[in-house]
Tab-separated table of C-alpha atoms in Angstrom:
chain	number	residue	atom	x	y	z
A	1	MET	CA	6.578	28.905	9.713
A	2	LYS	CA	8.105	25.243	9.062
A	3	GLU	CA	6.796	23.738	6.039
A	4	LYS	CA	4.581	20.443	6.716
A	5	SER	CA	6.078	17.256	5.809
A	6	TYR	CA	4.296	15.239	3.055
A	7	PHE	CA	3.155	12.738	5.756
A	8	GLU	CA	1.763	15.748	7.793
A	9	GLN	CA	0.084	17.133	4.535
A	10	ARG	CA	-1.350	13.700	3.874
A	11	GLU	CA	-2.919	13.415	7.454
A	12	ILE	CA	-4.578	16.760	6.989
A	13	SER	CA	-5.943	15.585	3.533
A	14	CYS	CA	-7.216	12.370	5.063
A	15	ILE	CA	-8.867	14.187	7.885
A	16	LYS	CA	-10.731	16.456	5.425
A	17	ARG	CA	-11.998	13.727	3.417
A	18	LEU	CA	-13.120	11.726	6.482
A	19	ASP	CA	-15.092	14.553	7.737
A	20	ALA	CA	-16.830	14.963	4.484
A	21	ILE	CA	-17.758	11.247	4.491
A	22	VAL	CA	-18.918	11.255	8.135
A	23	GLU	CA	-21.341	14.071	7.334
A	24	GLU	CA	-23.071	11.532	4.919
A	25	LEU	CA	-23.533	8.764	7.537
A	26	PRO	CA	-25.612	8.464	10.601
A	27	TYR	CA	-24.968	10.823	13.425
A	28	PHE	CA	-23.564	8.277	15.771
A	29	VAL	CA	-20.904	7.155	13.528
A	30	LYS	CA	-19.005	10.381	14.537
A	31	ASP	CA	-18.892	9.065	18.056
A	32	PHE	CA	-16.986	5.925	16.798
A	33	PHE	CA	-14.348	7.912	14.937
A	34	VAL	CA	-13.651	10.087	17.866
A	35	GLY	CA	-13.320	7.018	20.023
A	36	VAL	CA	-10.561	5.325	17.935
A	37	GLU	CA	-8.738	8.439	16.981
A	38	LEU	CA	-5.916	8.110	19.571
A	39	ARG	CA	-5.052	4.710	18.547
A	40	THR	CA	-5.453	5.014	14.598
A	41	SER	CA	-3.952	6.968	11.751
A	42	ALA	CA	-6.044	9.448	9.736
A	43	LEU	CA	-5.587	6.968	6.704
A	44	THR	CA	-6.890	3.972	8.645
A	45	ARG	CA	-9.869	5.932	9.959
A	46	LEU	CA	-10.446	7.159	6.318
A	47	ASN	CA	-10.515	3.491	4.968
A	48	TYR	CA	-13.032	2.653	7.824
A	49	ALA	CA	-15.221	5.495	6.573
A	50	TYR	CA	-15.149	4.221	3.097
A	51	ASP	CA	-16.039	0.688	4.321
A	52	LEU	CA	-18.903	2.116	6.527
A	53	ARG	CA	-20.280	4.099	3.667
A	54	VAL	CA	-20.654	1.014	1.459
A	55	PHE	CA	-22.430	-0.868	4.416
A	56	PHE	CA	-24.813	1.953	5.135
A	57	ASP	CA	-25.620	2.202	1.436
A	58	PHE	CA	-26.183	-1.608	1.358
A	59	LEU	CA	-28.580	-1.373	4.384
A	60	THR	CA	-30.754	1.239	2.583
A	61	LYS	CA	-30.945	-0.799	-0.668
A	62	LYS	CA	-31.246	-4.416	0.767
A	63	VAL	CA	-32.415	-4.341	4.382
A	64	PHE	CA	-34.006	-1.119	5.540
A	65	LYS	CA	-35.581	-0.395	2.178
A	66	GLY	CA	-37.138	3.072	2.177
A	67	LYS	CA	-34.930	4.459	4.745
A	68	SER	CA	-32.136	7.092	4.126
A	69	ILE	CA	-28.625	6.686	5.383
A	70	GLU	CA	-28.914	9.603	7.746
A	71	SER	CA	-32.221	8.089	9.325
A	72	ILE	CA	-30.596	4.826	10.379
A	73	GLU	CA	-30.400	4.419	14.214
A	74	LEU	CA	-28.338	2.258	16.619
A	75	ASN	CA	-31.543	0.345	17.238
A	76	ASP	CA	-31.715	-0.591	13.600
A	77	LEU	CA	-28.172	-1.944	13.850
A	78	ALA	CA	-29.202	-3.848	16.916
A	79	LYS	CA	-31.768	-5.735	14.904
A	80	LEU	CA	-29.305	-7.267	12.400
A	81	GLU	CA	-28.317	-10.934	12.659
A	82	ALA	CA	-25.378	-12.731	11.420
A	83	PHE	CA	-27.095	-13.528	8.097
A	84	ASP	CA	-27.355	-9.921	7.266
A	85	PHE	CA	-23.508	-9.577	7.358
A	86	GLU	CA	-23.069	-12.659	5.337
A	87	TYR	CA	-25.539	-11.213	2.812
A	88	PHE	CA	-23.448	-8.008	2.809
A	89	LEU	CA	-20.181	-10.116	2.031
A	90	SER	CA	-22.148	-11.737	-0.864
A	91	TYR	CA	-23.436	-8.440	-2.044
A	92	LEU	CA	-19.800	-7.127	-2.221
A	93	SER	CA	-19.097	-9.371	-5.100
A	94	HIS	CA	-20.830	-7.006	-7.425
A	95	TYR	CA	-22.401	-3.826	-6.204
A	96	GLU	CA	-23.126	-0.189	-7.276
A	97	ILE	CA	-22.391	2.887	-5.360
A	98	ASN	CA	-22.565	6.539	-6.327
A	99	GLY	CA	-23.266	5.478	-9.812
A	100	LYS	CA	-20.112	3.286	-10.167
A	101	ASN	CA	-20.173	-0.616	-10.495
A	102	GLU	CA	-17.684	-2.003	-8.062
A	103	ARG	CA	-16.421	-5.508	-6.729
A	104	CYS	CA	-14.419	-6.689	-3.815
A	105	THR	CA	-11.827	-9.137	-3.778
A	106	GLU	CA	-11.534	-11.810	-0.765
A	107	SER	CA	-9.291	-9.492	1.066
A	108	GLY	CA	-11.484	-6.416	0.415
A	109	LYS	CA	-14.281	-8.261	1.867
A	110	ALA	CA	-12.173	-9.340	4.969
A	111	ARG	CA	-11.153	-5.749	5.384
A	112	LYS	CA	-14.818	-4.577	5.478
A	113	LEU	CA	-15.880	-7.219	7.991
A	114	SER	CA	-12.913	-6.128	10.210
A	115	THR	CA	-14.213	-2.599	9.991
A	116	LEU	CA	-17.825	-3.773	11.042
A	117	ARG	CA	-16.362	-5.901	13.892
A	118	ALA	CA	-14.502	-2.815	15.247
A	119	PHE	CA	-17.464	-0.705	14.658
A	120	TYR	CA	-19.773	-2.845	16.588
A	121	LYS	CA	-17.143	-3.622	19.294
A	122	TYR	CA	-16.826	0.013	20.056
A	123	PHE	CA	-20.650	0.453	20.717
A	124	PHE	CA	-21.033	-2.935	22.311
A	125	ASN	CA	-18.257	-2.026	24.970
A	126	ARG	CA	-20.277	1.208	25.630
A	127	ASN	CA	-23.507	-0.768	26.166
A	128	ALA	CA	-25.089	0.839	23.084
A	129	LEU	CA	-25.542	-2.454	21.167
A	130	PRO	CA	-26.354	-5.736	22.683
A	131	ALA	CA	-23.841	-7.776	20.865
A	132	ASN	CA	-20.827	-7.625	18.409
A	133	THR	CA	-22.979	-9.517	15.822
A	134	PRO	CA	-20.291	-9.228	12.928
A	135	SER	CA	-17.793	-11.120	15.055
A	136	LYS	CA	-20.093	-14.174	14.772
A	137	VAL	CA	-19.408	-14.165	10.912
A	138	SER	CA	-16.299	-16.172	9.691
A	139	MET	CA	-13.629	-14.332	7.708
A	140	PRO	CA	-13.693	-14.926	4.017
A	141	LYS	CA	-11.091	-17.586	3.007
A	142	ILE	CA	-8.272	-15.752	1.423
A	143	HIS	CA	-6.453	-17.857	-1.335
A	144	GLU	CA	-2.841	-17.310	-1.348
A	145	LYS	CA	-1.784	-15.544	-4.502
A	146	GLU	CA	1.524	-16.418	-6.417
A	147	ILE	CA	4.272	-13.787	-5.684
A	148	ILE	CA	4.667	-11.887	-8.877
A	149	ARG	CA	8.153	-10.330	-9.247
A	150	LEU	CA	10.949	-9.630	-11.710
A	151	ASP	CA	13.195	-12.765	-12.218
A	152	THR	CA	16.770	-12.982	-12.744
A	153	ASN	CA	18.135	-16.365	-13.435
A	154	ASP	CA	20.284	-18.368	-16.090
A	155	LYS	CA	17.355	-17.874	-18.675
A	156	VAL	CA	16.037	-14.400	-18.075
A	157	ASP	CA	17.162	-10.975	-16.543
A	158	GLU	CA	13.904	-9.170	-16.155
A	159	ILE	CA	15.612	-6.768	-13.584
A	160	GLY	CA	18.412	-5.859	-15.997
A	161	ASP	CA	15.866	-5.600	-18.821
A	162	MET	CA	13.774	-3.062	-16.786
A	163	LEU	CA	16.746	-0.902	-15.866
A	164	TYR	CA	17.955	-0.894	-19.385
A	165	THR	CA	14.548	0.075	-20.656
A	166	VAL	CA	14.552	2.961	-18.110
A	167	GLU	CA	18.211	4.175	-19.192
A	168	THR	CA	17.597	3.945	-22.940
A	169	GLY	CA	13.896	4.342	-23.417
A	170	GLN	CA	13.896	1.564	-25.875
A	171	GLY	CA	10.414	0.325	-26.625
A	172	LEU	CA	8.757	3.391	-25.604
A	173	ASN	CA	6.354	5.194	-28.045
A	174	LYS	CA	6.959	8.550	-29.555
A	175	ARG	CA	4.977	10.490	-27.065
A	176	GLN	CA	6.701	8.782	-24.109
A	177	LEU	CA	10.207	9.346	-25.720
A	178	SER	CA	9.523	13.007	-25.786
A	179	TYR	CA	9.425	13.084	-21.986
A	180	HIS	CA	11.975	10.374	-21.373
A	181	ASN	CA	15.223	12.708	-21.669
A	182	ASN	CA	13.793	14.873	-18.935
A	183	THR	CA	13.020	11.923	-16.627
A	184	LYS	CA	15.163	9.098	-17.339
A	185	ILE	CA	17.802	9.854	-14.662
A	186	ARG	CA	14.973	10.441	-12.009
A	187	ASP	CA	13.080	7.204	-13.035
A	188	ALA	CA	16.185	5.225	-12.884
A	189	ALA	CA	16.921	6.462	-9.318
A	190	ILE	CA	13.213	5.649	-8.342
A	191	VAL	CA	13.280	2.080	-9.899
A	192	THR	CA	16.812	1.286	-8.571
A	193	LEU	CA	15.692	2.627	-4.904
A	194	PHE	CA	12.674	0.140	-5.050
A	195	LEU	CA	14.644	-2.794	-6.122
A	196	GLY	CA	17.686	-2.015	-3.809
A	197	THR	CA	15.764	-1.379	-0.678
A	198	GLY	CA	12.108	-2.650	-0.811
A	199	ILE	CA	10.886	0.712	0.147
A	200	ARG	CA	7.067	1.245	0.138
A	201	ILE	CA	5.641	3.763	-2.426
A	202	SER	CA	4.368	6.078	0.154
A	203	GLU	CA	7.814	5.988	1.960
A	204	LEU	CA	9.521	6.825	-1.318
A	205	VAL	CA	7.228	9.619	-2.194
A	206	GLY	CA	7.671	11.137	1.252
A	207	LEU	CA	11.330	11.259	1.146
A	208	ASN	CA	13.199	14.649	1.517
A	209	ILE	CA	16.690	15.377	0.345
A	210	GLU	CA	17.859	15.740	3.963
A	211	ASP	CA	16.658	12.285	4.639
A	212	ILE	CA	19.597	10.851	2.593
A	213	ASP	CA	22.962	10.245	4.119
A	214	PHE	CA	25.722	9.302	1.553
A	215	ASN	CA	28.329	9.032	4.295
A	216	THR	CA	26.488	5.955	5.677
A	217	ASN	CA	24.566	5.026	2.499
A	218	SER	CA	21.386	5.254	4.584
A	219	PHE	CA	18.132	7.148	4.565
A	220	VAL	CA	15.213	7.640	6.959
A	221	VAL	CA	11.752	6.727	6.170
A	222	THR	CA	8.341	7.198	7.701
A	223	ARG	CA	6.825	3.645	8.183
A	224	LYS	CA	3.137	2.774	8.627
A	225	GLY	CA	1.894	4.325	11.844
A	226	GLY	CA	4.290	7.193	11.678
A	227	ASN	CA	7.358	5.442	13.143
A	228	ARG	CA	10.688	6.597	11.687
A	229	ALA	CA	13.286	4.050	10.562
A	230	VAL	CA	16.602	3.916	9.054
A	231	LEU	CA	17.325	1.793	5.896
A	232	TYR	CA	20.643	1.065	4.179
A	233	PHE	CA	21.441	0.979	0.514
A	234	ASN	CA	24.380	-0.362	-1.636
A	235	ASP	CA	26.639	1.535	-4.027
A	236	GLU	CA	24.558	0.969	-7.114
A	237	VAL	CA	21.570	2.786	-5.443
A	238	ALA	CA	23.981	5.392	-4.052
A	239	SER	CA	25.219	6.059	-7.613
A	240	ALA	CA	21.677	6.276	-8.978
A	241	LEU	CA	20.625	8.639	-6.364
A	242	HIS	CA	23.864	10.833	-6.798
A	243	ASP	CA	23.232	11.106	-10.519
A	244	TYR	CA	19.732	12.265	-9.969
A	245	ILE	CA	20.354	14.789	-7.279
A	246	ASP	CA	23.310	16.186	-9.325
A	247	THR	CA	21.258	16.883	-12.401
A	248	ARG	CA	17.864	17.865	-10.705
A	249	ASN	CA	16.298	20.798	-12.184
A	250	LEU	CA	15.010	23.158	-9.361
A	251	ASP	CA	14.269	26.918	-9.478
A	252	GLU	CA	16.092	28.525	-6.608
A	253	ASP	CA	13.177	30.720	-5.750
A	254	LYS	CA	10.914	27.775	-5.522
A	255	LYS	CA	12.699	25.449	-3.349
A	256	GLU	CA	11.248	22.032	-2.821
A	257	ASN	CA	12.924	19.696	-0.272
A	258	ALA	CA	11.168	16.646	-1.665
A	259	LEU	CA	13.713	14.124	-3.100
A	260	PHE	CA	11.729	13.024	-6.138
A	261	LEU	CA	10.014	15.781	-8.260
A	262	SER	CA	7.721	15.939	-11.026
A	263	LEU	CA	8.370	17.952	-14.194
A	264	GLN	CA	6.525	20.875	-12.484
A	265	ASN	CA	9.281	20.755	-9.695
A	266	LYS	CA	6.687	19.586	-7.178
A	267	ARG	CA	6.837	16.413	-4.975
A	268	ILE	CA	6.027	13.601	-7.266
A	269	CYS	CA	2.723	11.837	-6.427
A	270	VAL	CA	1.975	8.252	-5.920
A	271	ARG	CA	-0.034	7.994	-9.159
A	272	SER	CA	2.834	9.200	-11.173
A	273	VAL	CA	5.303	6.787	-9.593
A	274	GLN	CA	2.679	3.947	-10.244
A	275	GLU	CA	2.380	4.918	-13.920
A	276	LEU	CA	6.274	5.125	-14.650
A	277	VAL	CA	6.784	1.753	-13.138
A	278	LYS	CA	3.918	0.309	-15.315
A	279	LYS	CA	5.294	2.053	-18.323
A	280	TYR	CA	8.837	0.397	-18.137
A	281	ALA	CA	7.707	-2.893	-16.819
A	282	LYS	CA	5.102	-3.352	-19.658
A	283	ILE	CA	8.160	-3.371	-21.999
A	284	ALA	CA	10.731	-5.303	-19.836
A	285	SER	CA	8.199	-8.030	-18.690
A	286	PRO	CA	4.975	-7.683	-20.804
A	287	LEU	CA	3.287	-10.973	-19.364
A	288	LYS	CA	3.430	-9.758	-15.715
A	289	LYS	CA	1.523	-6.968	-14.036
A	290	ILE	CA	4.372	-5.214	-12.331
A	291	THR	CA	3.632	-2.334	-9.862
A	292	PRO	CA	5.821	-0.555	-7.281
A	293	HIS	CA	4.811	-3.222	-4.558
A	294	LYS	CA	5.862	-5.920	-6.994
A	295	LEU	CA	9.287	-4.401	-7.170
A	296	ARG	CA	9.200	-4.534	-3.314
A	297	SER	CA	8.374	-8.203	-3.539
A	298	THR	CA	11.364	-8.686	-5.960
A	299	PHE	CA	13.611	-7.053	-3.352
A	300	GLY	CA	12.145	-9.337	-0.636
A	301	THR	CA	12.583	-12.363	-2.746
A	302	ASN	CA	16.210	-11.561	-3.636
A	303	LEU	CA	17.105	-10.687	0.004
A	304	TYR	CA	15.622	-14.088	1.166
A	305	LYS	CA	17.284	-16.098	-1.418
A	306	GLN	CA	20.719	-14.478	-0.543
A	307	THR	CA	20.384	-14.555	3.250
A	308	GLY	CA	17.949	-17.252	3.911
A	309	ASP	CA	16.901	-15.259	6.973
A	310	ILE	CA	13.142	-14.301	7.198
A	311	TYR	CA	13.723	-12.022	10.218
A	312	VAL	CA	16.193	-10.043	8.162
A	313	VAL	CA	13.625	-9.673	5.334
A	314	ALA	CA	10.876	-8.740	7.776
A	315	ASP	CA	13.042	-6.064	9.463
A	316	CYS	CA	14.052	-4.538	5.907
A	317	LEU	CA	10.521	-4.587	4.703
A	318	GLY	CA	9.153	-3.069	7.900
A	319	HIS	CA	6.771	-5.940	8.679
A	320	LYS	CA	5.702	-5.827	12.407
A	321	ASP	CA	4.835	-9.490	12.518
A	322	VAL	CA	7.404	-11.896	10.999
A	323	ASN	CA	4.475	-14.248	10.123
A	324	THR	CA	3.303	-11.659	7.506
A	325	THR	CA	6.705	-12.057	5.829
A	326	LYS	CA	6.628	-15.949	6.189
A	327	LYS	CA	3.164	-15.992	4.553
A	328	HIS	CA	4.437	-13.936	1.373
A	329	TYR	CA	7.665	-15.645	1.058
A	330	ALA	CA	6.884	-19.172	2.049
A	331	ALA	CA	7.296	-20.463	-1.468
A	332	ILE	CA	10.830	-19.462	-1.651
A	333	THR	CA	11.612	-21.613	1.377
A	334	GLU	CA	11.573	-24.578	-0.947
A	335	ASP	CA	14.357	-23.060	-2.950
A	336	VAL	CA	16.417	-22.527	0.241
A	337	ARG	CA	15.712	-26.009	1.199
A	338	LYS	CA	16.973	-27.567	-2.106
A	339	LYS	CA	20.244	-25.336	-1.715
A	340	ALA	CA	20.756	-26.519	1.767
A	341	ALA	CA	20.249	-30.259	0.883
A	342	SER	CA	22.523	-30.128	-2.174
A	343	SER	CA	25.332	-28.462	-0.062
A	344	MET	CA	24.999	-31.086	2.834
A	345	ILE	CA	28.107	-33.363	2.960
A	346	ILE	CA	27.267	-36.683	4.806
A	347	LYS	CA	30.579	-38.531	4.159
A	348	GLY	CA	33.842	-36.812	3.987
A	349	LYS	CA	36.652	-37.720	1.217
A	350	ASP	CA	38.566	-40.867	2.038
């Protein structure tokens, strides 16, 4: 039997978690998830479930006091007004669920409102609800955040500093150094791949050895939504990958086709990649909170500065809508404009 891919295993895991959460929610919620299954991924539906769980928990605490989540009916939802959803968004600033204190950012509130709009729309289209009330509520205003990335210029070389830290272990504590000799070549390949291709963390974790083609310096990734795409890398990335693959420690009787392995010779997990990036970045750039996504931003920034082509950046990053790319990299446009202005010649030499 063919071994399931990382993404197939992730899909199964998401479905299991989704089923468990749906069992905690009102009976009619299951209809919604069946209805959207064909046009959504399991991960998207799982996020819907998390959002709905918070919403129904809110209803039992603030609106339908005395009711349990399981006892809420569609008729109860029909009674809610726009104010109730505005109250919900306010509630999300600080709330408690399952004994834990939580808070939502502006983008987190926007996502939950989007979930409720989709949820209500499903039942409204089937004449089970009289209106899509959440759609009457304005989306929270999301303030643009500064792009956090590693910088390389005349004054600093944070990219070089981070790669140096990965290669040498300089600045690591005694406990971290005890693992470093066994992981430094793998970690260098991971960090170089992030910086050289802008790959997403899920795409990196899901890579298999057979996805890499050194003849064309390319690899195949599974994008959001399950689409497959070919990305290319330069000789620096190729060298780092070669070094790692050549030294990989793998028991022949326990073959694992994942490209990046843990010390237990199993596919490395997302959390481990996040922690290793955090570990090295804290030394190389202590004032910045660098994550794998910030390394992706570093790649996008450098690519835009070098090409000045937002469409190339969007394609390489896998953004379906170029406006998403423009929104994140608009600030860099100013640098491109200055460079263009300084290179413009109005009057030729006499």
